[in-house]
PDB file of C-alpha atoms in Angstrom:
ATOM      1  CA  UNK A1064      94.827 117.586 115.401  1.00  0.00           C
ATOM      2  CA  UNK A1065      98.306 116.810 114.246  1.00  0.00           C
ATOM      3  CA  UNK A1066      99.390 116.097 110.397  1.00  0.00           C
ATOM      4  CA  UNK A1067     101.075 113.263 109.552  1.00  0.00           C
ATOM      5  CA  UNK A1068     103.628 115.256 108.481  1.00  0.00           C
ATOM      6  CA  UNK A1069     104.317 117.223 111.877  1.00  0.00           C
ATOM      7  CA  UNK A1070     107.790 116.648 113.538  1.00  0.00           C
ATOM      8  CA  UNK A1071     107.244 115.873 117.506  1.00  0.00           C
ATOM      9  CA  UNK A1072     110.535 116.373 119.674  1.00  0.00           C
ATOM     10  CA  UNK A1073     110.202 113.805 122.478  1.00  0.00           C
ATOM     11  CA  UNK A1074     113.426 112.851 124.990  1.00  0.00           C
ATOM     12  CA  UNK A1075     116.065 109.619 124.120  1.00  0.00           C
ATOM     13  CA  UNK A1076     115.061 107.427 127.245  1.00  0.00           C
ATOM     14  CA  UNK A1077     118.456 106.535 128.777  1.00  0.00           C
ATOM     15  CA  UNK A1078     119.100 102.404 128.069  1.00  0.00           C
ATOM     16  CA  UNK A1079     118.685 102.429 132.212  1.00  0.00           C
ATOM     17  CA  UNK A1080     115.329 103.581 132.041  1.00  0.00           C
ATOM     18  CA  UNK A1081     113.664 101.087 129.110  1.00  0.00           C
ATOM     19  CA  UNK A1082     112.076  98.143 131.404  1.00  0.00           C
ATOM     20  CA  UNK A1083     110.573 100.687 133.864  1.00  0.00           C
ATOM     21  CA  UNK A1084     108.849 102.763 130.906  1.00  0.00           C
ATOM     22  CA  UNK A1085     107.966  99.384 129.153  1.00  0.00           C
ATOM     23  CA  UNK A1086     106.292  98.068 132.707  1.00  0.00           C
ATOM     24  CA  UNK A1087     104.672 101.580 132.967  1.00  0.00           C
ATOM     25  CA  UNK A1088     102.850 100.949 130.066  1.00  0.00           C
ATOM     26  CA  UNK A1089     102.521  97.118 130.173  1.00  0.00           C
ATOM     27  CA  UNK A1090     102.840  95.839 133.538  1.00  0.00           C
ATOM     28  CA  UNK A1091     102.497  92.092 134.195  1.00  0.00           C
ATOM     29  CA  UNK A1092     100.926  92.882 137.991  1.00  0.00           C
ATOM     30  CA  UNK A1093      98.414  95.528 136.459  1.00  0.00           C
ATOM     31  CA  UNK A1094      95.186  94.763 135.089  1.00  0.00           C
ATOM     32  CA  UNK A1095      95.351  96.990 131.768  1.00  0.00           C
ATOM     33  CA  UNK A1096      97.196  94.917 129.144  1.00  0.00           C
ATOM     34  CA  UNK A1097      97.147  96.969 126.224  1.00  0.00           C
ATOM     35  CA  UNK A1098      98.608  95.051 122.667  1.00  0.00           C
ATOM     36  CA  UNK A1099     101.760  95.964 120.642  1.00  0.00           C
ATOM     37  CA  UNK A1100     100.470  98.472 118.594  1.00  0.00           C
ATOM     38  CA  UNK A1101      99.111 100.253 121.411  1.00  0.00           C
ATOM     39  CA  UNK A1102     102.054 100.909 123.296  1.00  0.00           C
ATOM     40  CA  UNK A1103     104.329 101.615 120.794  1.00  0.00           C
ATOM     41  CA  UNK A1104     102.025 104.299 119.963  1.00  0.00           C
ATOM     42  CA  UNK A1105     101.394 105.782 123.406  1.00  0.00           C
ATOM     43  CA  UNK A1106     105.806 105.735 124.010  1.00  0.00           C
ATOM     44  CA  UNK A1107     106.501 107.178 121.065  1.00  0.00           C
ATOM     45  CA  UNK A1108     104.079 110.382 122.618  1.00  0.00           C
ATOM     46  CA  UNK A1109     107.157 110.710 125.330  1.00  0.00           C
ATOM     47  CA  UNK A1110     109.995 109.048 124.604  1.00  0.00           C
ATOM     48  CA  UNK A1111     112.533 107.178 121.723  1.00  0.00           C
ATOM     49  CA  UNK A1112     114.913 104.539 122.512  1.00  0.00           C
ATOM     50  CA  UNK A1113     116.894 102.358 119.953  1.00  0.00           C
ATOM     51  CA  UNK A1114     114.887  99.315 118.863  1.00  0.00           C
ATOM     52  CA  UNK A1115     111.672 100.320 120.520  1.00  0.00           C
ATOM     53  CA  UNK A1116     109.072  98.007 118.399  1.00  0.00           C
ATOM     54  CA  UNK A1117     111.395  95.108 118.963  1.00  0.00           C
ATOM     55  CA  UNK A1118     111.743  95.997 122.709  1.00  0.00           C
ATOM     56  CA  UNK A1119     108.169  96.226 123.219  1.00  0.00           C
ATOM     57  CA  UNK A1120     107.476  93.122 121.264  1.00  0.00           C
ATOM     58  CA  UNK A1121     110.033  91.372 123.611  1.00  0.00           C
ATOM     59  CA  UNK A1122     108.530  92.817 126.370  1.00  0.00           C
ATOM     60  CA  UNK A1123     104.792  91.958 125.546  1.00  0.00           C
ATOM     61  CA  UNK A1124     105.628  88.417 124.799  1.00  0.00           C
ATOM     62  CA  UNK A1125     106.929  87.924 128.052  1.00  0.00           C
ATOM     63  CA  UNK A1126     103.913  88.637 129.931  1.00  0.00           C
ATOM     64  CA  UNK A1127     102.787  85.787 131.746  1.00  0.00           C
ATOM     65  CA  UNK A1128      99.281  86.766 131.968  1.00  0.00           C
ATOM     66  CA  UNK A1129      99.180  87.734 128.450  1.00  0.00           C
ATOM     67  CA  UNK A1130     100.071  84.030 128.060  1.00  0.00           C
ATOM     68  CA  UNK A1131      98.452  82.391 129.971  1.00  0.00           C
ATOM     69  CA  UNK A1132      94.685  83.639 128.392  1.00  0.00           C
ATOM     70  CA  UNK A1133      96.243  83.453 125.366  1.00  0.00           C
ATOM     71  CA  UNK A1134      95.721  86.942 124.723  1.00  0.00           C
ATOM     72  CA  UNK A1135      95.978  88.301 120.672  1.00  0.00           C
ATOM     73  CA  UNK A1136      98.667  90.922 121.863  1.00  0.00           C
ATOM     74  CA  UNK A1137      98.017  92.313 118.350  1.00  0.00           C
ATOM     75  CA  UNK A1138      94.022  94.066 118.616  1.00  0.00           C
ATOM     76  CA  UNK A1139      92.884  95.042 115.109  1.00  0.00           C
ATOM     77  CA  UNK A1140      90.226  97.166 113.826  1.00  0.00           C
ATOM     78  CA  UNK A1141      89.487  96.432 110.599  1.00  0.00           C
ATOM     79  CA  UNK A1142      85.929  97.168 109.613  1.00  0.00           C
ATOM     80  CA  UNK A1143      85.671  99.769 112.592  1.00  0.00           C
ATOM     81  CA  UNK A1144      82.534 101.731 111.352  1.00  0.00           C
ATOM     82  CA  UNK A1145      83.399 105.138 110.725  1.00  0.00           C
ATOM     83  CA  UNK A1146      80.945 108.172 112.571  1.00  0.00           C
ATOM     84  CA  UNK A1147      80.980 111.626 111.807  1.00  0.00           C
ATOM     85  CA  UNK A1148      79.288 113.334 114.739  1.00  0.00           C
ATOM     86  CA  UNK A1149      79.609 116.854 115.785  1.00  0.00           C
ATOM     87  CA  UNK A1150      81.270 116.982 118.790  1.00  0.00           C
ATOM     88  CA  UNK A1151      82.393 114.358 121.750  1.00  0.00           C
ATOM     89  CA  UNK A1152      79.855 112.738 123.409  1.00  0.00           C
ATOM     90  CA  UNK A1153      77.379 114.111 120.697  1.00  0.00           C
ATOM     91  CA  UNK A1154      76.409 110.338 119.331  1.00  0.00           C
ATOM     92  CA  UNK A1155      77.067 107.561 122.028  1.00  0.00           C
ATOM     93  CA  UNK A1156      76.477 103.581 121.138  1.00  0.00           C
ATOM     94  CA  UNK A1157      75.558 101.083 124.168  1.00  0.00           C
ATOM     95  CA  UNK A1158      75.113  97.763 124.480  1.00  0.00           C
ATOM     96  CA  UNK A1159      74.966  95.043 127.899  1.00  0.00           C
ATOM     97  CA  UNK A1160      77.987  92.926 128.326  1.00  0.00           C
ATOM     98  CA  UNK A1161      78.188  90.234 131.074  1.00  0.00           C
ATOM     99  CA  UNK A1162      81.993  89.105 132.185  1.00  0.00           C
ATOM    100  CA  UNK A1163      82.389  85.683 133.602  1.00  0.00           C
ATOM    101  CA  UNK A1164      85.079  85.530 136.077  1.00  0.00           C
ATOM    102  CA  UNK A1165      85.989  83.355 139.439  1.00  0.00           C
ATOM    103  CA  UNK A1166      84.251  86.275 141.180  1.00  0.00           C
ATOM    104  CA  UNK A1167      80.858  85.369 139.363  1.00  0.00           C
ATOM    105  CA  UNK A1168      78.718  87.261 136.631  1.00  0.00           C
ATOM    106  CA  UNK A1169      78.721  90.283 136.244  1.00  0.00           C
ATOM    107  CA  UNK A1170      76.958  93.025 134.239  1.00  0.00           C
ATOM    108  CA  UNK A1171      78.198  96.010 132.268  1.00  0.00           C
ATOM    109  CA  UNK A1172      76.814  98.991 130.645  1.00  0.00           C
ATOM    110  CA  UNK A1173      79.561  99.608 127.884  1.00  0.00           C
ATOM    111  CA  UNK A1174      79.197 102.683 126.014  1.00  0.00           C
ATOM    112  CA  UNK A1175      81.655 104.132 123.178  1.00  0.00           C
ATOM    113  CA  UNK A1176      81.493 107.931 121.848  1.00  0.00           C
ATOM    114  CA  UNK A1177      81.422 107.826 118.155  1.00  0.00           C
ATOM    115  CA  UNK A1178      83.378 110.768 117.568  1.00  0.00           C
ATOM    116  CA  UNK A1179      86.644 110.144 120.355  1.00  0.00           C
ATOM    117  CA  UNK A1180      86.145 106.478 120.954  1.00  0.00           C
ATOM    118  CA  UNK A1181      86.094 107.184 124.339  1.00  0.00           C
ATOM    119  CA  UNK A1182      85.063 104.245 126.267  1.00  0.00           C
ATOM    120  CA  UNK A1183      82.674 104.188 129.441  1.00  0.00           C
ATOM    121  CA  UNK A1184      81.314 101.123 130.935  1.00  0.00           C
ATOM    122  CA  UNK A1185      79.662 100.460 134.383  1.00  0.00           C
ATOM    123  CA  UNK A1186      78.157  97.732 136.679  1.00  0.00           C
ATOM    124  CA  UNK A1187      74.529  97.058 136.532  1.00  0.00           C
ATOM    125  CA  UNK A1188      72.757  95.274 139.207  1.00  0.00           C
ATOM    126  CA  UNK A1189      70.339  94.009 136.620  1.00  0.00           C
ATOM    127  CA  UNK A1190      69.605  94.375 132.815  1.00  0.00           C
ATOM    128  CA  UNK A1191      66.105  96.343 133.756  1.00  0.00           C
ATOM    129  CA  UNK A1192      66.024  99.926 131.850  1.00  0.00           C
ATOM    130  CA  UNK A1193      65.592 101.385 135.170  1.00  0.00           C
ATOM    131  CA  UNK A1194      68.551 100.745 136.261  1.00  0.00           C
ATOM    132  CA  UNK A1195      70.606 101.559 132.553  1.00  0.00           C
ATOM    133  CA  UNK A1196      69.003 104.699 132.786  1.00  0.00           C
ATOM    134  CA  UNK A1197      70.847 104.920 136.125  1.00  0.00           C
ATOM    135  CA  UNK A1198      74.166 104.429 134.594  1.00  0.00           C
ATOM    136  CA  UNK A1199      73.268 106.631 131.764  1.00  0.00           C
ATOM    137  CA  UNK A1200      72.570 109.436 133.955  1.00  0.00           C
ATOM    138  CA  UNK A1201      76.416 108.659 135.715  1.00  0.00           C
ATOM    139  CA  UNK A1202      77.969 108.798 132.258  1.00  0.00           C
ATOM    140  CA  UNK A1203      76.307 111.901 131.337  1.00  0.00           C
ATOM    141  CA  UNK A1204      77.055 113.635 134.711  1.00  0.00           C
ATOM    142  CA  UNK A1205      80.587 113.540 134.434  1.00  0.00           C
ATOM    143  CA  UNK A1206      80.927 114.126 130.312  1.00  0.00           C
ATOM    144  CA  UNK A1207      77.606 116.066 129.553  1.00  0.00           C
ATOM    145  CA  UNK A1208      74.302 115.016 128.146  1.00  0.00           C
ATOM    146  CA  UNK A1209      74.922 112.801 124.728  1.00  0.00           C
ATOM    147  CA  UNK A1210      72.114 113.895 121.726  1.00  0.00           C
ATOM    148  CA  UNK A1211      71.968 110.151 120.238  1.00  0.00           C
ATOM    149  CA  UNK A1212      71.757 107.040 121.531  1.00  0.00           C
ATOM    150  CA  UNK A1213      72.293 103.881 119.498  1.00  0.00           C
ATOM    151  CA  UNK A1214      71.303 100.635 120.907  1.00  0.00           C
ATOM    152  CA  UNK A1215      69.924  97.374 118.844  1.00  0.00           C
ATOM    153  CA  UNK A1216      66.807  98.438 120.378  1.00  0.00           C
ATOM    154  CA  UNK A1217      66.583  95.805 123.500  1.00  0.00           C
ATOM    155  CA  UNK A1218      64.280  95.528 125.841  1.00  0.00           C
ATOM    156  CA  UNK A1219      66.260  97.283 127.882  1.00  0.00           C
ATOM    157  CA  UNK A1220      66.620 100.508 126.097  1.00  0.00           C
ATOM    158  CA  UNK A1221      62.880 100.754 126.256  1.00  0.00           C
ATOM    159  CA  UNK A1222      60.711 102.055 129.606  1.00  0.00           C
ATOM    160  CA  UNK A1223      62.638 104.000 132.041  1.00  0.00           C
ATOM    161  CA  UNK A1224      65.507 104.604 129.448  1.00  0.00           C
ATOM    162  CA  UNK A1225      62.767 106.387 126.756  1.00  0.00           C
ATOM    163  CA  UNK A1226      61.736 108.496 129.751  1.00  0.00           C
ATOM    164  CA  UNK A1227      65.645 109.354 130.496  1.00  0.00           C
ATOM    165  CA  UNK A1228      66.190 110.383 126.785  1.00  0.00           C
ATOM    166  CA  UNK A1229      62.969 112.191 126.804  1.00  0.00           C
ATOM    167  CA  UNK A1230      63.726 114.188 129.969  1.00  0.00           C
ATOM    168  CA  UNK A1231      67.839 115.373 128.165  1.00  0.00           C
ATOM    169  CA  UNK A1232      66.357 115.833 124.468  1.00  0.00           C
ATOM    170  CA  UNK A1233      68.084 112.692 123.298  1.00  0.00           C
ATOM    171  CA  UNK A1234      66.855 110.336 120.353  1.00  0.00           C
ATOM    172  CA  UNK A1235      66.920 106.769 120.176  1.00  0.00           C
ATOM    173  CA  UNK A1236      68.368 105.135 117.081  1.00  0.00           C
ATOM    174  CA  UNK A1237      67.749 101.632 116.810  1.00  0.00           C
ATOM    175  CA  UNK A1238      70.067  99.351 114.511  1.00  0.00           C
ATOM    176  CA  UNK A1239      69.039  96.469 113.831  1.00  0.00           C
ATOM    177  CA  UNK A1240      70.449  92.898 115.659  1.00  0.00           C
ATOM    178  CA  UNK A1241      72.030  91.533 113.504  1.00  0.00           C
ATOM    179  CA  UNK A1242      74.163  94.520 112.131  1.00  0.00           C
ATOM    180  CA  UNK A1243      75.454  95.772 115.020  1.00  0.00           C
ATOM    181  CA  UNK A1244      78.000  99.075 115.636  1.00  0.00           C
ATOM    182  CA  UNK A1245      81.233  98.081 115.522  1.00  0.00           C
ATOM    183  CA  UNK A1246      83.038  99.755 118.170  1.00  0.00           C
ATOM    184  CA  UNK A1247      80.694  98.950 120.150  1.00  0.00           C
ATOM    185  CA  UNK A1248      81.606  94.744 119.778  1.00  0.00           C
ATOM    186  CA  UNK A1249      84.788  95.623 119.919  1.00  0.00           C
ATOM    187  CA  UNK A1250      84.859  97.274 123.006  1.00  0.00           C
ATOM    188  CA  UNK A1251      82.889  94.446 124.606  1.00  0.00           C
ATOM    189  CA  UNK A1252      85.653  92.101 123.258  1.00  0.00           C
ATOM    190  CA  UNK A1253      88.053  94.050 124.570  1.00  0.00           C
ATOM    191  CA  UNK A1254      86.683  94.221 127.841  1.00  0.00           C
ATOM    192  CA  UNK A1255      85.883  90.523 127.750  1.00  0.00           C
ATOM    193  CA  UNK A1256      90.035  89.589 126.889  1.00  0.00           C
ATOM    194  CA  UNK A1257      91.277  91.887 129.472  1.00  0.00           C
ATOM    195  CA  UNK A1258      89.001  90.599 132.344  1.00  0.00           C
ATOM    196  CA  UNK A1259      90.195  86.937 131.269  1.00  0.00           C
ATOM    197  CA  UNK A1260      93.969  88.551 131.486  1.00  0.00           C
ATOM    198  CA  UNK A1261      93.715  90.174 134.592  1.00  0.00           C
ATOM    199  CA  UNK A1262      92.731  87.191 136.630  1.00  0.00           C
ATOM    200  CA  UNK A1263      95.847  86.251 136.368  1.00  0.00           C
ATOM    201  CA  UNK A1264      97.654  89.045 137.970  1.00  0.00           C
ATOM    202  CA  UNK A1265      98.117  90.249 141.573  1.00  0.00           C
ATOM    203  CA  UNK A1266      95.792  93.022 140.837  1.00  0.00           C
ATOM    204  CA  UNK A1267      92.463  90.135 140.794  1.00  0.00           C
ATOM    205  CA  UNK A1268      93.144  89.798 143.898  1.00  0.00           C
ATOM    206  CA  UNK A1269      94.479  93.257 145.105  1.00  0.00           C
ATOM    207  CA  UNK A1270      91.548  95.069 143.708  1.00  0.00           C
ATOM    208  CA  UNK A1271      87.525  94.995 143.490  1.00  0.00           C
ATOM    209  CA  UNK A1272      85.844  94.396 140.462  1.00  0.00           C
ATOM    210  CA  UNK A1273      85.451  97.737 139.796  1.00  0.00           C
ATOM    211  CA  UNK A1274      88.962  98.749 140.362  1.00  0.00           C
ATOM    212  CA  UNK A1275      89.899  96.196 137.767  1.00  0.00           C
ATOM    213  CA  UNK A1276      87.466  97.712 135.599  1.00  0.00           C
ATOM    214  CA  UNK A1277      89.017 101.451 136.221  1.00  0.00           C
ATOM    215  CA  UNK A1278      92.471  99.902 135.694  1.00  0.00           C
ATOM    216  CA  UNK A1279      91.439  98.005 132.237  1.00  0.00           C
ATOM    217  CA  UNK A1280      89.567 101.573 131.419  1.00  0.00           C
ATOM    218  CA  UNK A1281      92.584 103.605 131.653  1.00  0.00           C
ATOM    219  CA  UNK A1282      94.824 101.438 130.154  1.00  0.00           C
ATOM    220  CA  UNK A1283      91.946 101.804 126.808  1.00  0.00           C
ATOM    221  CA  UNK A1284      91.741 105.607 127.486  1.00  0.00           C
ATOM    222  CA  UNK A1285      95.255 106.217 127.836  1.00  0.00           C
ATOM    223  CA  UNK A1286      96.727 104.556 124.944  1.00  0.00           C
ATOM    224  CA  UNK A1287      96.084 105.103 121.572  1.00  0.00           C
ATOM    225  CA  UNK A1288      94.126 102.680 118.853  1.00  0.00           C
ATOM    226  CA  UNK A1289      95.256 101.290 115.489  1.00  0.00           C
TER     227      UNK A1289
END
């Protein structure tokens, strides 16, 4: 990783290209609406231009979908529980969240890697342990098997899920229901807010629900958290 003292050399962006870059990182027509801090950090990875932070604030401040959904554009992560797993996708926390939209309610299995913060979400046909074990297999088929799954111990994480964990040699770590893992709670809130915003964008009518979900996840993954 980079040290705070490291120097990054990035090109100065021509004035004529600033609107295009701002729209790329926060597109009012898209479904991924990242907050001010995330967009500023993301742009600074690749470019610099005068009054960068001010222009980002002005750009997001005029985003009609964000305004309509009353989305707060500065998403703070104070109080995140800091775990120290040995490697990425070793310790994963998971939960089930319900997303409401004009198209109806959709259940998602959400998961966060406690090493890297990498988010995952997968649509569920039901809240059964069989369906959740199927979703966990999808995650692991792309990222490799985790070693610890942390949940609130709900019934949906018993049965078939326990059997699947045994088959891959993973451990089920249960947290108290009134003491959830902060990282997964933040991801759930973020997904709910992003879907509320996406309803007011052209992407909502152009993409399937899964397409919108992929767009939102891409936005979270590709912009640094505060």
